[in-house]
Short mmCIF file of C-alpha atoms and ligand atoms in Angstrom, two decimals:
data_model
loop_
_atom_site.label_atom_id
_atom_site.label_comp_id
_atom_site.label_asym_id
_atom_site.label_seq_id
_atom_site.Cartn_x
_atom_site.Cartn_y
_atom_site.Cartn_z
CA UNK X 255 0.00 0.00 0.00
CA UNK X 256 1.13 3.54 -0.81
CA UNK X 257 0.61 6.29 1.71
CA UNK X 258 0.86 10.03 1.21
CA UNK X 259 2.78 12.57 3.24
CA UNK X 260 -0.53 13.80 4.57
CA UNK X 261 -0.38 12.92 8.22
CA UNK X 262 -3.09 10.37 8.59
CA UNK X 263 -4.92 10.20 11.85
CA UNK X 264 -5.35 6.82 13.52
CA UNK X 265 -9.10 7.36 13.75
CA UNK X 266 -11.76 9.28 11.89
CA UNK X 267 -15.29 10.45 12.55
CA UNK X 268 -18.24 8.90 10.73
CA UNK X 269 -22.02 8.90 10.93
CA UNK X 270 -23.29 5.35 11.03
CA UNK X 271 -26.84 4.03 10.83
CA UNK X 272 -27.05 2.43 14.27
CA UNK X 273 -30.75 1.59 13.85
CA UNK X 274 -33.29 2.31 11.10
CA UNK X 275 -33.59 6.11 10.87
CA UNK X 276 -30.90 6.73 13.50
CA UNK X 277 -27.57 8.38 12.60
CA UNK X 278 -24.87 8.15 15.25
CA UNK X 279 -21.53 10.01 15.27
CA UNK X 280 -18.75 7.50 15.98
CA UNK X 281 -14.97 7.34 15.91
CA UNK X 282 -13.53 4.53 13.80
CA UNK X 283 -9.99 3.28 13.22
CA UNK X 284 -8.65 4.52 9.88
CA UNK X 285 -8.65 1.52 7.51
CA UNK X 286 -5.96 0.51 5.00
CA UNK X 287 -7.27 0.14 1.45
CA UNK X 288 -7.29 -3.39 -0.02
CA UNK X 289 -5.91 -4.11 -3.50
CA UNK X 290 -7.81 -2.08 -6.10
CA UNK X 291 -9.06 0.38 -3.49
CA UNK X 292 -8.13 3.87 -2.34
CA UNK X 293 -8.61 5.69 0.95
CA UNK X 294 -10.17 9.13 0.51
CA UNK X 295 -10.09 12.08 2.91
CA UNK X 296 -13.63 13.34 2.37
CA UNK X 297 -14.14 17.09 1.85
CA UNK X 298 -17.87 17.19 1.14
CA UNK X 299 -20.83 14.82 0.76
CA UNK X 300 -24.27 15.74 -0.58
CA UNK X 301 -27.46 14.49 1.05
CA UNK X 302 -29.57 12.86 -1.68
CA UNK X 303 -33.23 11.86 -1.60
CA UNK X 304 -32.09 8.26 -2.07
CA UNK X 305 -30.36 8.48 1.31
CA UNK X 306 -33.80 8.21 2.91
CA UNK X 307 -34.15 4.59 1.78
CA UNK X 308 -30.60 3.80 2.88
CA UNK X 309 -31.06 5.36 6.33
CA UNK X 310 -34.66 4.30 7.08
CA UNK X 311 -34.26 0.75 5.72
CA UNK X 312 -30.58 -0.11 6.26
CA UNK X 313 -28.97 -3.54 6.01
CA UNK X 314 -29.06 -4.24 9.75
CA UNK X 315 -26.67 -7.18 9.33
CA UNK X 316 -23.86 -4.76 8.34
CA UNK X 317 -21.12 -4.85 10.99
CA UNK X 318 -20.03 -2.18 11.70
CA UNK X 319 -23.27 -0.41 10.72
CA UNK X 320 -23.40 1.25 7.31
CA UNK X 321 -22.25 4.84 6.68
CA UNK X 322 -24.62 6.55 4.18
CA UNK X 323 -23.80 9.14 1.50
CA UNK X 324 -23.08 8.83 -2.24
CA UNK X 325 -22.19 12.33 -3.43
CA UNK X 326 -18.63 12.29 -2.16
CA UNK X 327 -15.69 14.56 -3.02
CA UNK X 328 -12.25 14.28 -1.43
CA UNK X 329 -8.59 13.55 -1.94
CA UNK X 330 -6.78 10.23 -2.18
CA UNK X 331 -4.59 9.72 0.91
CA UNK X 332 -3.63 6.04 0.41
CA UNK X 333 -3.82 3.53 -2.43
CA UNK X 334 -3.92 -0.28 -2.31
CA UNK X 335 -1.92 -2.59 -4.57
CA UNK X 336 -2.75 -2.53 -8.25
CA UNK X 337 -4.43 0.88 -8.30
CA UNK X 338 -3.62 2.62 -11.63
CA UNK X 339 -1.14 5.50 -11.24
CA UNK X 340 -3.74 7.99 -12.51
CA UNK X 341 -5.33 7.67 -9.07
CA UNK X 342 -2.29 9.04 -7.26
CA UNK X 343 -1.98 10.21 -3.66
CA UNK X 344 -3.32 13.77 -3.39
CA UNK X 345 -5.59 13.52 -6.43
CA UNK X 346 -9.01 15.08 -6.11
CA UNK X 347 -11.73 12.50 -6.75
CA UNK X 348 -15.43 11.91 -6.48
CA UNK X 349 -17.62 8.88 -5.82
CA UNK X 350 -21.27 8.74 -6.92
CA UNK X 351 -24.04 6.23 -6.27
CA UNK X 352 -22.25 3.35 -7.99
CA UNK X 353 -18.82 2.70 -6.53
CA UNK X 354 -17.36 0.56 -9.31
CA UNK X 355 -18.15 -2.49 -11.44
CA UNK X 356 -16.95 -6.05 -11.96
CA UNK X 357 -15.59 -5.59 -15.50
CA UNK X 358 -16.43 -9.13 -16.63
CA UNK X 359 -20.25 -9.51 -16.69
CA UNK X 360 -22.30 -9.12 -19.88
CA UNK X 361 -23.29 -5.54 -19.04
CA UNK X 362 -19.73 -4.49 -18.20
CA UNK X 363 -18.42 -6.05 -21.41
CA UNK X 364 -20.83 -3.78 -23.29
CA UNK X 365 -19.59 -0.74 -21.34
CA UNK X 366 -22.84 -0.36 -19.39
CA UNK X 367 -21.11 -0.29 -16.03
CA UNK X 368 -24.12 1.31 -14.31
CA UNK X 369 -26.07 -1.90 -15.03
CA UNK X 370 -23.43 -4.26 -13.56
CA UNK X 371 -25.23 -6.54 -11.08
CA UNK X 372 -22.05 -6.72 -8.96
CA UNK X 373 -21.60 -2.95 -8.56
CA UNK X 374 -21.17 -1.62 -5.03
CA UNK X 375 -24.04 0.76 -4.23
CA UNK X 376 -22.38 3.46 -2.15
CA UNK X 377 -24.09 4.13 1.16
CA UNK X 378 -26.22 0.97 0.80
CA UNK X 379 -24.00 -2.07 0.11
CA UNK X 380 -20.73 -0.35 1.08
CA UNK X 381 -19.87 2.61 3.31
CA UNK X 382 -20.37 6.11 1.94
CA UNK X 383 -19.29 9.68 2.59
CA UNK X 384 -20.99 10.89 5.79
CA UNK X 385 -17.48 10.55 7.21
CA UNK X 386 -14.01 12.08 7.26
CA UNK X 387 -12.56 9.01 5.53
CA UNK X 388 -13.93 6.55 3.02
CA UNK X 389 -12.58 3.52 1.19
CA UNK X 390 -13.55 3.32 -2.49
CA UNK X 391 -12.95 0.99 -5.42
CA UNK X 392 -10.56 2.66 -7.87
CA UNK X 393 -12.69 1.72 -10.89
CA UNK X 394 -15.60 3.74 -9.52
CA UNK X 395 -13.59 6.95 -9.08
CA UNK X 396 -14.34 10.15 -10.92
CA UNK X 397 -11.80 12.90 -11.56
CA UNK X 398 -12.94 16.32 -10.28
CA UNK X 399 -12.09 19.48 -12.29
CA UNK X 400 -10.01 22.00 -10.30
CA UNK X 401 -12.46 24.85 -10.85
CA UNK X 402 -15.30 23.11 -9.00
CA UNK X 403 -15.39 23.52 -5.22
CA UNK X 404 -15.91 20.27 -3.30
CA UNK X 405 -19.34 21.21 -1.95
CA UNK X 406 -20.48 22.28 -5.44
CA UNK X 407 -19.11 19.21 -7.20
CA UNK X 408 -20.66 16.74 -4.72
CA UNK X 409 -24.32 17.03 -5.81
CA UNK X 410 -23.30 16.84 -9.47
CA UNK X 411 -22.06 13.27 -8.84
CA UNK X 412 -25.63 11.99 -8.40
CA UNK X 413 -28.33 14.66 -8.94
CA UNK X 414 -26.30 16.30 -11.71
CA UNK X 415 -25.28 13.11 -13.48
CA UNK X 416 -28.78 11.62 -13.28
CA UNK X 417 -30.40 14.61 -14.99
CA UNK X 418 -27.54 15.30 -17.43
CA UNK X 419 -27.64 11.70 -18.67
CA UNK X 420 -31.45 11.59 -18.76
CA UNK X 421 -31.46 14.59 -21.09
CA UNK X 422 -28.80 13.00 -23.29
CA UNK X 423 -30.84 9.78 -23.50
CA UNK X 424 -34.16 11.57 -24.09
CA UNK X 425 -33.67 11.98 -27.83
CA UNK X 426 -34.53 15.69 -27.63
CA UNK X 427 -32.52 17.96 -29.92
CA UNK X 428 -31.62 21.66 -29.59
CA UNK X 429 -34.73 23.75 -30.10
CA UNK X 430 -37.07 21.02 -28.84
CA UNK X 431 -39.34 21.53 -25.86
CA UNK X 432 -38.37 19.62 -22.72
CA UNK X 433 -40.52 19.55 -19.59
CA UNK X 434 -39.10 18.89 -16.14
CA UNK X 435 -41.58 17.52 -13.61
CA UNK X 436 -40.63 18.27 -9.99
CA UNK X 437 -38.34 21.16 -9.13
CA UNK X 438 -36.19 19.87 -6.26
CA UNK X 439 -32.70 18.42 -5.90
CA UNK X 440 -32.83 16.70 -9.31
CA UNK X 441 -35.16 19.12 -11.06
CA UNK X 442 -33.11 22.22 -10.30
CA UNK X 443 -30.11 20.61 -12.03
CA UNK X 444 -32.27 19.41 -14.95
CA UNK X 445 -33.53 22.96 -15.62
CA UNK X 446 -29.98 24.29 -15.84
CA UNK X 447 -28.68 21.49 -18.07
CA UNK X 448 -31.75 21.62 -20.33
CA UNK X 449 -31.33 25.38 -20.80
CA UNK X 450 -27.62 25.07 -21.60
CA UNK X 451 -28.27 22.22 -24.06
CA UNK X 452 -30.52 24.50 -26.10
CA UNK X 453 -33.99 23.23 -25.26
CA UNK X 454 -37.13 25.22 -24.65
CA UNK X 455 -37.47 24.47 -20.96
CA UNK X 456 -40.79 24.00 -19.19
CA UNK X 457 -40.69 23.61 -15.41
CA UNK X 458 -43.70 21.83 -13.90
CA UNK X 459 -44.13 22.24 -10.16
CA UNK X 460 -46.67 22.77 -7.42
CA UNK X 461 -47.16 26.23 -5.96
CA UNK X 462 -45.82 29.71 -6.66
CA UNK X 463 -42.99 29.78 -4.10
CA UNK X 464 -40.61 28.06 -6.49
CA UNK X 465 -41.66 29.88 -9.69
CA UNK X 466 -39.11 32.72 -9.67
CA UNK X 467 -36.27 30.36 -8.79
CA UNK X 468 -37.26 27.94 -11.58
CA UNK X 469 -37.13 30.79 -14.08
CA UNK X 470 -33.80 31.98 -12.73
CA UNK X 471 -32.38 28.46 -13.12
CA UNK X 472 -33.27 28.38 -16.80
CA UNK X 473 -36.95 27.62 -17.30
CA UNK X 474 -38.62 29.56 -20.13
CA UNK X 475 -42.02 28.73 -18.68
CA UNK X 476 -43.12 27.72 -15.20
CA UNK X 477 -46.40 25.82 -14.85
CA UNK X 478 -47.98 25.69 -11.42
CA UNK X 479 -50.15 22.57 -11.47
CA UNK X 480 -52.30 24.00 -8.67
CA UNK X 481 -53.45 26.76 -11.03
CA UNK X 482 -52.94 25.43 -14.56
CA UNK X 483 -53.29 22.22 -16.52
CA UNK X 484 -49.72 21.30 -17.41
CA UNK X 485 -50.88 19.14 -20.33
CA UNK X 486 -52.95 21.94 -21.89
CA UNK X 487 -50.16 24.48 -21.51
CA UNK X 488 -47.56 22.14 -22.99
CA UNK X 489 -49.91 21.24 -25.86
CA UNK X 490 -50.37 24.89 -26.77
CA UNK X 491 -46.57 25.00 -27.07
CA UNK X 492 -46.71 22.11 -29.55
CA UNK X 493 -46.01 19.32 -27.06
CA UNK X 494 -42.81 18.25 -25.35
CA UNK X 495 -40.24 16.08 -27.08
CA UNK X 496 -39.14 14.86 -23.67
CA UNK X 497 -40.58 14.91 -20.18
CA UNK X 498 -38.17 14.27 -17.32
CA UNK X 499 -39.94 13.05 -14.21
CA UNK X 500 -38.08 13.50 -10.94
CA UNK X 501 -41.12 12.69 -8.79
CA UNK X 502 -42.41 9.35 -7.52
CA UNK X 503 -46.17 9.98 -7.59
CA UNK X 504 -47.47 7.76 -10.38
CA UNK X 505 -50.76 9.60 -11.00
CA UNK X 506 -48.98 12.92 -11.48
CA UNK X 507 -46.62 11.36 -14.01
CA UNK X 508 -49.35 9.50 -15.90
CA UNK X 509 -51.44 12.66 -16.16
CA UNK X 510 -48.62 14.43 -18.01
CA UNK X 511 -48.20 11.75 -20.71
CA UNK X 512 -50.63 13.42 -23.22
CA UNK X 513 -48.25 16.42 -23.20
CA UNK X 514 -45.61 14.39 -25.05
CA UNK X 515 -45.17 14.99 -28.78
CA UNK X 516 -45.44 11.99 -31.09
CA UNK X 517 -42.17 10.06 -30.83
CA UNK X 518 -41.57 11.87 -27.54
CA UNK X 519 -39.95 10.22 -24.56
CA UNK X 520 -40.99 10.16 -20.93
CA UNK X 521 -37.85 9.62 -18.84
CA UNK X 522 -38.34 8.35 -15.30
CA UNK X 523 -35.76 9.35 -12.70
CA UNK X 524 -37.90 9.33 -9.58
CA UNK X 525 -39.18 6.09 -8.13
CA UNK X 526 -42.41 5.59 -6.21
CA UNK X 527 -44.05 2.54 -4.70
CA UNK X 528 -47.19 2.56 -6.86
CA UNK X 529 -47.32 1.05 -10.36
CA UNK X 530 -47.33 3.57 -13.19
CA UNK X 531 -50.66 3.21 -15.04
CA UNK X 532 -50.39 4.75 -18.51
CA UNK X 533 -53.06 5.15 -21.17
CA UNK X 534 -52.04 2.86 -24.03
CA UNK X 535 -53.64 4.93 -26.81
CA UNK X 536 -51.15 7.82 -26.75
CA UNK X 537 -48.22 5.39 -26.45
CA UNK X 538 -49.19 3.33 -29.48
CA UNK X 539 -50.86 6.12 -31.46
CA UNK X 540 -47.92 8.51 -31.19
CA UNK X 541 -45.12 5.97 -30.92
CA UNK X 542 -44.25 7.52 -27.58
CA UNK X 543 -41.67 5.90 -25.33
CA UNK X 544 -41.25 5.51 -21.58
CA UNK X 545 -37.75 4.80 -20.30
CA UNK X 546 -36.06 4.61 -16.93
CA UNK X 547 -32.66 6.19 -16.40
CA UNK X 548 -30.02 5.53 -13.76
CA UNK X 549 -27.16 7.88 -12.97
CA UNK X 550 -24.35 6.61 -15.21
CA UNK X 551 -20.76 5.46 -15.48
CA UNK X 552 -17.69 7.20 -14.05
CA UNK X 553 -16.99 8.41 -17.61
CA UNK X 554 -20.49 9.90 -17.86
CA UNK X 555 -19.91 11.53 -14.48
CA UNK X 556 -16.77 13.25 -15.73
CA UNK X 557 -18.80 14.49 -18.72
CA UNK X 558 -21.44 15.93 -16.37
CA UNK X 559 -18.76 17.62 -14.24
CA UNK X 560 -16.97 18.94 -17.31
CA UNK X 561 -20.21 20.28 -18.82
CA UNK X 562 -21.05 21.96 -15.50
CA UNK X 563 -17.62 23.60 -15.34
CA UNK X 564 -17.88 24.67 -18.99
CA UNK X 565 -21.32 26.23 -18.72
CA UNK X 566 -21.14 27.60 -15.17
CA UNK X 567 -23.85 25.25 -13.91
CA UNK X 568 -23.77 24.75 -10.14
CA UNK X 569 -26.16 23.16 -7.68
CA UNK X 570 -27.91 25.51 -5.29
CA UNK X 571 -26.65 24.30 -1.95
CA UNK X 572 -26.76 24.80 1.77
CA UNK X 573 -23.88 23.36 3.79
CA UNK X 574 -23.68 21.95 7.30
CA UNK X 575 -20.72 20.42 9.15
CA UNK X 576 -20.45 16.63 9.45
CA UNK X 577 -21.26 16.58 13.16
CA UNK X 578 -24.68 18.07 12.38
CA UNK X 579 -25.48 15.39 9.77
CA UNK X 580 -28.48 14.02 11.68
CA UNK X 581 -30.03 17.50 11.75
CA UNK X 582 -29.13 18.12 8.08
CA UNK X 583 -30.73 14.82 7.13
CA UNK X 584 -33.95 15.63 9.01
CA UNK X 585 -34.11 19.01 7.27
CA UNK X 586 -33.73 17.35 3.85
CA UNK X 587 -36.40 14.77 4.73
CA UNK X 588 -38.88 17.41 5.82
CA UNK X 589 -38.34 19.33 2.57
CA UNK X 590 -36.86 22.28 4.46
CA UNK X 591 -33.88 22.72 2.10
CA UNK X 592 -34.01 24.94 -0.95
CA UNK X 593 -32.38 22.43 -3.30
CA UNK X 594 -29.41 20.47 -1.94
CA UNK X 595 -27.92 19.99 1.50
CA UNK X 596 -24.18 19.23 1.56
CA UNK X 597 -22.11 18.05 4.53
CA UNK X 598 -18.61 19.52 4.80
CA UNK X 599 -15.60 18.20 6.70
CA UNK X 600 -13.78 21.51 7.03
CA UNK X 601 -11.25 20.55 9.70
CA UNK X 602 -10.01 17.59 7.67
CA UNK X 603 -10.10 19.65 4.50
CA UNK X 604 -7.97 22.48 5.84
CA UNK X 605 -5.61 20.31 7.87
CA UNK X 606 -4.66 18.50 4.67
CA UNK X 607 -4.23 21.49 2.37
ZN1 ZN H 159 -28.37 10.15 -5.13
ZN1 ZN H 160 -20.16 -6.19 -14.23
#
């Protein structure tokens, strides 16, 4: 194992899921990375909506208990045997929802690493970034551009990548109309990417409190579903070539389907418990498509980060220190965060600069 000059502490602080819904601040011995792994000094970790499932329904057999968090930015402080030299000590890296891939399964051999059945799911099947240190598989690492601050880059690794890739897969072309359903952690990134990619951007949300912010983030039109029929408004604009759904409420999504243009695509990013019941007529009659979209590969993630740096796109964030993670998580869960809550590990960050 290679170690950096950075003086590594014998222990580090982490938030572990001691019981379903309960985050506990603990001190853990600093681990040594195994072959193919690196040890990262975490600088920032975003709190994603998917963390709710990880924290409320954790794998209680995990010993020690799981550390959540999958929007992680930090620096490599130690590398195990066989780690490629590109992932050198001191390099700034990120880890998103998927922490690597097997490289040999049918999906991996087709380059679809996000579909690898063996992939570690960060914060769920392996420890994540609500911590000062984290071990990660080298093949899941993402290089972080220098001009992105850690707390700004973190949410791009999941919320940014998910929406950036969904737009790329949607089939929409510059000049087309794209509707974004749900203006939250994912939606606020989708609006910015969609605007920069040259689409006519329709934000669909509930209530007026978010309207001005949606327009500021890049929407050409904001539709408040409490006042207006989103389908009628979108139809008067000629229909949407793509609708990106970031919500999990199946009836809301199904109701928007008639707003799709013929050959249009409904892209699902949010997941809810109820089945999605869609009218078959518009699907068959207009050759419309419904697809699901995951985040993406480490390569895709570097594209999302690079595009964000190039176009000045940044998440709208609020930061809180690691030791207040339980409070930050409760705020996110209650919806009391403008767009994205990010945990920062300032002491570690500055001590290692
Ligand atoms: Zn996420
Ligand atoms: Zn695989």
